[in-house]
Amino acid sequence: MERKHQSILITGGAGFIGSHLTRLFVNKYPDTQIVNLDKLTYAGNLKNLKDIDQRPNYHFEKGDICDGELLKKLFAKYKFDGVLHCAAESHVDRSISDPLAFVKTNVLGTATLLNAAKENWQNNFEGKLFYHISTDEVYGSLGNTGYFTENTPYDPRSPYSASKASSDHFVRAYHHTYGLPTIISNCSNNYGPYHFPEKLIPLCINNIIHNKPLPIYGEGLNIRDWLFVEDHVKAIDLIFHNGKTGETYNIGGHNEWKNIDIIRELCKQMDKKLGRHPGTSEKLITYVKDRAGHDLRYAIDATKLSKELGWKPSVQFEEGLAKTIDWYLNNEEWLENVTSGAYMKYYEEMYGGDYV
Ligand code: NAD
Ligand code: TYD
């Protein structure tokens, strides 16, 4: 039977996936209060939500998931009966240069949030749900064949994936030890509008627009399984309302691409859209030093989700890429803002305090 919620806490709602998730829930569930708790790190941008931030069922709270006292106040104020935990440090390269920031937010932050849910729900878990949004990277790296299923043993290999794996373990531990109703989903690489231009696809779109080099790590042969972000948040919605508590669901696009092939496709589509001669943008491709410990291949088997809940991705990759490129071309101000750091200055003026 479909679960119903009165008041949902979304963490990290100002980020890439979080903003799509918040938009979907605010629009689709007008009678449910949706509270976005976000620290507004470099990756959090309130402009991502400007089309819905005046809705009566949307509320923003600026704060850190590591702050247990704040969480206690928010649980008391809004009486959450659901949590969608999206907040995280999310970029592998940053985790290599600053691993402890990932331990803090992803491990300690998740444990603090779990504890707040357990304490505030006071062991009366009827009608409650703690949903944890995780990644396929916890399963490690595949060779040229095979897929990650929900039963694949964890084998994280970067500080990012190790911190996400650890957070997944804490979620399961709270379920098994205290009976907290939890669900975890592990998704493959997302792409789409509002993606911060440090990740491969938005970085290359931005660099193609500005005729800057396109840095390909190693030989560009690493493979990722790409899913349009709106398909991911639709899957979360479906699982949040219909999935079984205590379970894990893999979400993926069945859409594997080598990095170099994605960049070539981006170059091809963008040359056309920008009125450049075919082959112009490909000249920007620059092979650079490989990422340390670079995982070769990720690929998700999402059979459980499709069999149990009838989910399948709706957006085909070339079409999703075209939509994404169009969004960036039509939102150059957003891009300029996040790359110039102007929005961080605005946050400092508006909220004060320290920002990454
Ligand atoms: P993102 O980096 O774009 O956004 C993260 C958000 O969390 C930002 O708004 C940031 O301000 C906020 N945040 C960071 N630390 C915080 C803290 N301590 N307290 C409160 N808020 C904090 O991330 P994303 O790419 O949207 O990823 C969202 C979630 O989905 C993450 O948990 C990530 O592991 C997972 N995921 C991402 C992908 C992907 O391809 N991007 C794929 C699978 C799973
Ligand atoms: P990324 O978007 O950082 O996601 P993840 O590492 O979580 O999969 O990177 C996607 C792939 O693209 C990954 O194999 C690393 C590679 N990559 C580059 O080749 N160049 C870049 O500038 C970036 C950011 C990533």
PDB file of N, CA and C and ligand atoms in Angstrom, residues 11-18 37-45 63-66 85-91 105-106 132-136 160 164 186-191 194-196 198-199 226 232, ligand 1:
ATOM      1  N   THR A  11      17.202  16.701   2.859  1.00  0.00           N
ATOM      2  CA  THR A  11      18.506  17.328   3.121  1.00  0.00           C
ATOM      3  C   THR A  11      19.225  17.522   1.787  1.00  0.00           C
ATOM      4  N   GLY A  12      19.973  18.609   1.689  1.00  0.00           N
ATOM      5  CA  GLY A  12      20.729  18.864   0.455  1.00  0.00           C
ATOM      6  C   GLY A  12      19.837  19.225  -0.725  1.00  0.00           C
ATOM      7  N   GLY A  13      18.689  19.836  -0.449  1.00  0.00           N
ATOM      8  CA  GLY A  13      17.726  20.150  -1.506  1.00  0.00           C
ATOM      9  C   GLY A  13      18.165  21.263  -2.443  1.00  0.00           C
ATOM     10  N   ALA A  14      19.244  21.967  -2.082  1.00  0.00           N
ATOM     11  CA  ALA A  14      19.713  23.033  -2.973  1.00  0.00           C
ATOM     12  C   ALA A  14      20.789  22.536  -3.939  1.00  0.00           C
ATOM     13  N   GLY A  15      21.125  21.256  -3.846  1.00  0.00           N
ATOM     14  CA  GLY A  15      22.138  20.694  -4.740  1.00  0.00           C
ATOM     15  C   GLY A  15      21.523  20.213  -6.045  1.00  0.00           C
ATOM     16  N   PHE A  16      22.279  19.470  -6.800  1.00  0.00           N
ATOM     17  CA  PHE A  16      21.846  19.015  -8.130  1.00  0.00           C
ATOM     18  C   PHE A  16      20.627  18.072  -8.017  1.00  0.00           C
ATOM     19  N   ILE A  17      20.812  16.890  -7.493  1.00  0.00           N
ATOM     20  CA  ILE A  17      19.702  15.930  -7.419  1.00  0.00           C
ATOM     21  C   ILE A  17      18.648  16.427  -6.428  1.00  0.00           C
ATOM     22  N   GLY A  18      19.104  16.988  -5.303  1.00  0.00           N
ATOM     23  CA  GLY A  18      18.176  17.470  -4.275  1.00  0.00           C
ATOM     24  C   GLY A  18      17.204  18.501  -4.816  1.00  0.00           C
ATOM     25  N   LEU A  37      16.607  21.290   4.146  1.00  0.00           N
ATOM     26  CA  LEU A  37      17.710  21.669   5.038  1.00  0.00           C
ATOM     27  C   LEU A  37      19.012  21.565   4.255  1.00  0.00           C
ATOM     28  N   ASP A  38      19.671  22.685   4.080  1.00  0.00           N
ATOM     29  CA  ASP A  38      20.892  22.683   3.274  1.00  0.00           C
ATOM     30  C   ASP A  38      21.915  23.631   3.878  1.00  0.00           C
ATOM     31  N   LYS A  39      23.168  23.200   3.921  1.00  0.00           N
ATOM     32  CA  LYS A  39      24.251  24.025   4.468  1.00  0.00           C
ATOM     33  C   LYS A  39      24.701  25.105   3.479  1.00  0.00           C
ATOM     34  N   LEU A  40      24.293  24.951   2.243  1.00  0.00           N
ATOM     35  CA  LEU A  40      24.729  25.852   1.159  1.00  0.00           C
ATOM     36  C   LEU A  40      26.248  25.888   1.058  1.00  0.00           C
ATOM     37  N   THR A  41      26.833  24.725   0.815  1.00  0.00           N
ATOM     38  CA  THR A  41      28.253  24.669   0.485  1.00  0.00           C
ATOM     39  C   THR A  41      28.386  25.208  -0.943  1.00  0.00           C
ATOM     40  N   TYR A  42      29.553  25.109  -1.508  1.00  0.00           N
ATOM     41  CA  TYR A  42      29.749  25.566  -2.890  1.00  0.00           C
ATOM     42  C   TYR A  42      28.750  24.896  -3.852  1.00  0.00           C
ATOM     43  N   ALA A  43      28.273  23.686  -3.473  1.00  0.00           N
ATOM     44  CA  ALA A  43      27.410  22.911  -4.382  1.00  0.00           C
ATOM     45  C   ALA A  43      25.933  23.225  -4.201  1.00  0.00           C
ATOM     46  N   GLY A  44      25.593  23.944  -3.144  1.00  0.00           N
ATOM     47  CA  GLY A  44      24.193  24.256  -2.884  1.00  0.00           C
ATOM     48  C   GLY A  44      23.864  25.635  -3.416  1.00  0.00           C
ATOM     49  N   ASN A  45      22.789  25.736  -4.169  1.00  0.00           N
ATOM     50  CA  ASN A  45      22.481  27.000  -4.839  1.00  0.00           C
ATOM     51  C   ASN A  45      20.974  27.212  -4.800  1.00  0.00           C
ATOM     52  N   GLY A  63      21.357  25.051   7.296  1.00  0.00           N
ATOM     53  CA  GLY A  63      22.032  24.422   8.428  1.00  0.00           C
ATOM     54  C   GLY A  63      22.755  23.155   8.013  1.00  0.00           C
ATOM     55  N   ASP A  64      23.460  22.599   9.012  1.00  0.00           N
ATOM     56  CA  ASP A  64      24.368  21.483   8.770  1.00  0.00           C
ATOM     57  C   ASP A  64      23.755  20.199   9.348  1.00  0.00           C
ATOM     58  N   ILE A  65      23.781  19.118   8.590  1.00  0.00           N
ATOM     59  CA  ILE A  65      23.238  17.844   9.095  1.00  0.00           C
ATOM     60  C   ILE A  65      24.068  17.294  10.258  1.00  0.00           C
ATOM     61  N   CYS A  66      25.275  17.845  10.465  1.00  0.00           N
ATOM     62  CA  CYS A  66      26.094  17.401  11.606  1.00  0.00           C
ATOM     63  C   CYS A  66      25.648  18.073  12.913  1.00  0.00           C
ATOM     64  N   HIS A  85      17.222  11.779   2.518  1.00  0.00           N
ATOM     65  CA  HIS A  85      18.572  12.259   2.841  1.00  0.00           C
ATOM     66  C   HIS A  85      19.462  12.286   1.594  1.00  0.00           C
ATOM     67  N   CYS A  86      19.642  13.501   1.108  1.00  0.00           N
ATOM     68  CA  CYS A  86      20.378  13.714  -0.145  1.00  0.00           C
ATOM     69  C   CYS A  86      21.707  14.443   0.088  1.00  0.00           C
ATOM     70  N   ALA A  87      21.802  15.182   1.201  1.00  0.00           N
ATOM     71  CA  ALA A  87      22.985  16.023   1.440  1.00  0.00           C
ATOM     72  C   ALA A  87      24.240  15.160   1.508  1.00  0.00           C
ATOM     73  N   ALA A  88      25.266  15.609   0.818  1.00  0.00           N
ATOM     74  CA  ALA A  88      26.546  14.899   0.862  1.00  0.00           C
ATOM     75  C   ALA A  88      27.603  15.763   0.201  1.00  0.00           C
ATOM     76  N   GLU A  89      28.846  15.456   0.506  1.00  0.00           N
ATOM     77  CA  GLU A  89      29.937  15.881  -0.367  1.00  0.00           C
ATOM     78  C   GLU A  89      29.940  14.838  -1.473  1.00  0.00           C
ATOM     79  N   SER A  90      29.955  15.287  -2.755  1.00  0.00           N
ATOM     80  CA  SER A  90      29.626  14.335  -3.817  1.00  0.00           C
ATOM     81  C   SER A  90      30.688  14.181  -4.916  1.00  0.00           C
ATOM     82  N   HIS A  91      31.792  14.941  -4.827  1.00  0.00           N
ATOM     83  CA  HIS A  91      32.723  14.903  -5.960  1.00  0.00           C
ATOM     84  C   HIS A  91      33.993  14.099  -5.638  1.00  0.00           C
ATOM     85  N   THR A 105      30.770  15.088   6.627  1.00  0.00           N
ATOM     86  CA  THR A 105      29.382  15.229   6.171  1.00  0.00           C
ATOM     87  C   THR A 105      28.732  13.877   5.885  1.00  0.00           C
ATOM     88  N   ASN A 106      29.425  13.025   5.152  1.00  0.00           N
ATOM     89  CA  ASN A 106      28.759  11.802   4.679  1.00  0.00           C
ATOM     90  C   ASN A 106      28.609  10.743   5.770  1.00  0.00           C
ATOM     91  N   HIS A 132      17.521   6.918   2.348  1.00  0.00           N
ATOM     92  CA  HIS A 132      18.916   7.343   2.151  1.00  0.00           C
ATOM     93  C   HIS A 132      19.297   7.229   0.672  1.00  0.00           C
ATOM     94  N   ILE A 133      19.757   8.345   0.120  1.00  0.00           N
ATOM     95  CA  ILE A 133      20.101   8.362  -1.305  1.00  0.00           C
ATOM     96  C   ILE A 133      21.597   8.083  -1.455  1.00  0.00           C
ATOM     97  N   SER A 134      21.906   6.979  -2.107  1.00  0.00           N
ATOM     98  CA  SER A 134      23.318   6.596  -2.207  1.00  0.00           C
ATOM     99  C   SER A 134      23.707   6.308  -3.662  1.00  0.00           C
ATOM    100  N   THR A 135      24.888   5.805  -3.801  1.00  0.00           N
ATOM    101  CA  THR A 135      25.519   5.707  -5.118  1.00  0.00           C
ATOM    102  C   THR A 135      25.933   4.276  -5.447  1.00  0.00           C
ATOM    103  N   ASP A 136      26.050   3.986  -6.734  1.00  0.00           N
ATOM    104  CA  ASP A 136      26.554   2.667  -7.153  1.00  0.00           C
ATOM    105  C   ASP A 136      28.056   2.523  -6.876  1.00  0.00           C
ATOM    106  N   TYR A 160      35.417   9.214  -1.406  1.00  0.00           N
ATOM    107  CA  TYR A 160      33.977   9.489  -1.582  1.00  0.00           C
ATOM    108  C   TYR A 160      33.161   8.213  -1.411  1.00  0.00           C
ATOM    109  N   LYS A 164      30.404   7.067   1.468  1.00  0.00           N
ATOM    110  CA  LYS A 164      29.009   6.715   1.159  1.00  0.00           C
ATOM    111  C   LYS A 164      28.715   5.280   1.635  1.00  0.00           C
ATOM    112  N   ASN A 186      20.684   2.968  -4.446  1.00  0.00           N
ATOM    113  CA  ASN A 186      22.033   3.203  -4.983  1.00  0.00           C
ATOM    114  C   ASN A 186      21.904   3.445  -6.477  1.00  0.00           C
ATOM    115  N   CYS A 187      22.251   4.648  -6.886  1.00  0.00           N
ATOM    116  CA  CYS A 187      22.015   5.038  -8.288  1.00  0.00           C
ATOM    117  C   CYS A 187      23.326   5.236  -9.047  1.00  0.00           C
ATOM    118  N   SER A 188      23.219   5.088 -10.351  1.00  0.00           N
ATOM    119  CA  SER A 188      24.371   5.324 -11.229  1.00  0.00           C
ATOM    120  C   SER A 188      24.542   6.835 -11.472  1.00  0.00           C
ATOM    121  N   ASN A 189      25.499   7.203 -12.331  1.00  0.00           N
ATOM    122  CA  ASN A 189      25.791   8.626 -12.593  1.00  0.00           C
ATOM    123  C   ASN A 189      24.585   9.356 -13.167  1.00  0.00           C
ATOM    124  N   ASN A 190      24.279  10.505 -12.597  1.00  0.00           N
ATOM    125  CA  ASN A 190      23.185  11.344 -13.095  1.00  0.00           C
ATOM    126  C   ASN A 190      23.733  12.462 -13.979  1.00  0.00           C
ATOM    127  N   TYR A 191      22.869  12.964 -14.863  1.00  0.00           N
ATOM    128  CA  TYR A 191      23.208  14.171 -15.619  1.00  0.00           C
ATOM    129  C   TYR A 191      21.914  14.935 -15.858  1.00  0.00           C
ATOM    130  N   TYR A 194      21.113  21.986 -13.813  1.00  0.00           N
ATOM    131  CA  TYR A 194      21.542  22.350 -12.450  1.00  0.00           C
ATOM    132  C   TYR A 194      22.699  21.490 -11.930  1.00  0.00           C
ATOM    133  N   HIS A 195      23.404  20.800 -12.815  1.00  0.00           N
ATOM    134  CA  HIS A 195      24.542  19.970 -12.403  1.00  0.00           C
ATOM    135  C   HIS A 195      25.749  20.881 -12.264  1.00  0.00           C
ATOM    136  N   PHE A 196      26.421  20.833 -11.131  1.00  0.00           N
ATOM    137  CA  PHE A 196      27.543  21.752 -10.883  1.00  0.00           C
ATOM    138  C   PHE A 196      28.692  21.462 -11.862  1.00  0.00           C
ATOM    139  N   GLU A 198      31.664  21.000 -12.120  1.00  0.00           N
ATOM    140  CA  GLU A 198      32.930  20.345 -11.775  1.00  0.00           C
ATOM    141  C   GLU A 198      32.859  18.894 -12.252  1.00  0.00           C
ATOM    142  N   LYS A 199      31.642  18.395 -12.520  1.00  0.00           N
ATOM    143  CA  LYS A 199      31.456  17.009 -12.952  1.00  0.00           C
ATOM    144  C   LYS A 199      31.590  16.943 -14.474  1.00  0.00           C
ATOM    145  N   TRP A 226      24.831   6.172 -17.346  1.00  0.00           N
ATOM    146  CA  TRP A 226      24.264   7.512 -17.141  1.00  0.00           C
ATOM    147  C   TRP A 226      22.740   7.498 -17.122  1.00  0.00           C
ATOM    148  N   HIS A 232      15.878   9.667 -12.194  1.00  0.00           N
ATOM    149  CA  HIS A 232      16.317   9.252 -10.854  1.00  0.00           C
ATOM    150  C   HIS A 232      15.303   9.699  -9.803  1.00  0.00           C
TER     151      HIS A 232
HETATM  152  P1  NAD B   1      25.598  18.015  -4.876  1.00  0.00           P
HETATM  153  O1  NAD B   1      27.035  18.109  -4.466  1.00  0.00           O
HETATM  154  O2  NAD B   1      25.151  18.668  -6.126  1.00  0.00           O
HETATM  155  O3  NAD B   1      24.680  18.599  -3.696  1.00  0.00           O
HETATM  156  C1  NAD B   1      24.896  18.307  -2.362  1.00  0.00           C
HETATM  157  C2  NAD B   1      24.024  19.252  -1.520  1.00  0.00           C
HETATM  158  O4  NAD B   1      24.220  18.936  -0.131  1.00  0.00           O
HETATM  159  C3  NAD B   1      24.380  20.736  -1.694  1.00  0.00           C
HETATM  160  O5  NAD B   1      23.210  21.502  -1.780  1.00  0.00           O
HETATM  161  C4  NAD B   1      25.145  21.056  -0.412  1.00  0.00           C
HETATM  162  O6  NAD B   1      25.042  22.424  -0.029  1.00  0.00           O
HETATM  163  C5  NAD B   1      24.458  20.142   0.586  1.00  0.00           C
HETATM  164  N1  NAD B   1      25.316  19.805   1.732  1.00  0.00           N
HETATM  165  C6  NAD B   1      26.622  19.394   1.686  1.00  0.00           C
HETATM  166  N2  NAD B   1      27.071  19.195   2.947  1.00  0.00           N
HETATM  167  C7  NAD B   1      26.021  19.462   3.791  1.00  0.00           C
HETATM  168  C8  NAD B   1      25.863  19.417   5.203  1.00  0.00           C
HETATM  169  N3  NAD B   1      26.873  19.065   5.999  1.00  0.00           N
HETATM  170  N4  NAD B   1      24.661  19.743   5.725  1.00  0.00           N
HETATM  171  C9  NAD B   1      23.627  20.110   4.912  1.00  0.00           C
HETATM  172  N5  NAD B   1      23.722  20.180   3.576  1.00  0.00           N
HETATM  173  C10 NAD B   1      24.910  19.857   3.020  1.00  0.00           C
HETATM  174  O7  NAD B   1      25.266  16.464  -4.858  1.00  0.00           O
HETATM  175  P2  NAD B   1      24.382  15.603  -5.882  1.00  0.00           P
HETATM  176  O8  NAD B   1      25.193  15.238  -7.050  1.00  0.00           O
HETATM  177  O9  NAD B   1      23.082  16.257  -6.061  1.00  0.00           O
HETATM  178  O10 NAD B   1      24.191  14.277  -5.012  1.00  0.00           O
HETATM  179  C11 NAD B   1      23.130  14.178  -4.063  1.00  0.00           C
HETATM  180  C12 NAD B   1      23.160  12.808  -3.415  1.00  0.00           C
HETATM  181  O11 NAD B   1      22.993  11.807  -4.405  1.00  0.00           O
HETATM  182  C13 NAD B   1      24.475  12.487  -2.710  1.00  0.00           C
HETATM  183  O12 NAD B   1      24.172  11.791  -1.521  1.00  0.00           O
HETATM  184  C14 NAD B   1      25.222  11.613  -3.690  1.00  0.00           C
HETATM  185  O13 NAD B   1      26.082  10.734  -3.018  1.00  0.00           O
HETATM  186  C15 NAD B   1      24.063  10.877  -4.344  1.00  0.00           C
HETATM  187  N6  NAD B   1      24.303  10.420  -5.729  1.00  0.00           N
HETATM  188  C16 NAD B   1      24.749  11.298  -6.670  1.00  0.00           C
HETATM  189  C17 NAD B   1      24.922  10.857  -7.995  1.00  0.00           C
HETATM  190  C18 NAD B   1      25.372  11.807  -9.077  1.00  0.00           C
HETATM  191  O14 NAD B   1      25.621  11.350 -10.206  1.00  0.00           O
HETATM  192  N7  NAD B   1      25.470  13.102  -8.847  1.00  0.00           N
HETATM  193  C19 NAD B   1      24.666   9.520  -8.321  1.00  0.00           C
HETATM  194  C20 NAD B   1      24.211   8.654  -7.322  1.00  0.00           C
HETATM  195  C21 NAD B   1      24.019   9.126  -6.037  1.00  0.00           C
END
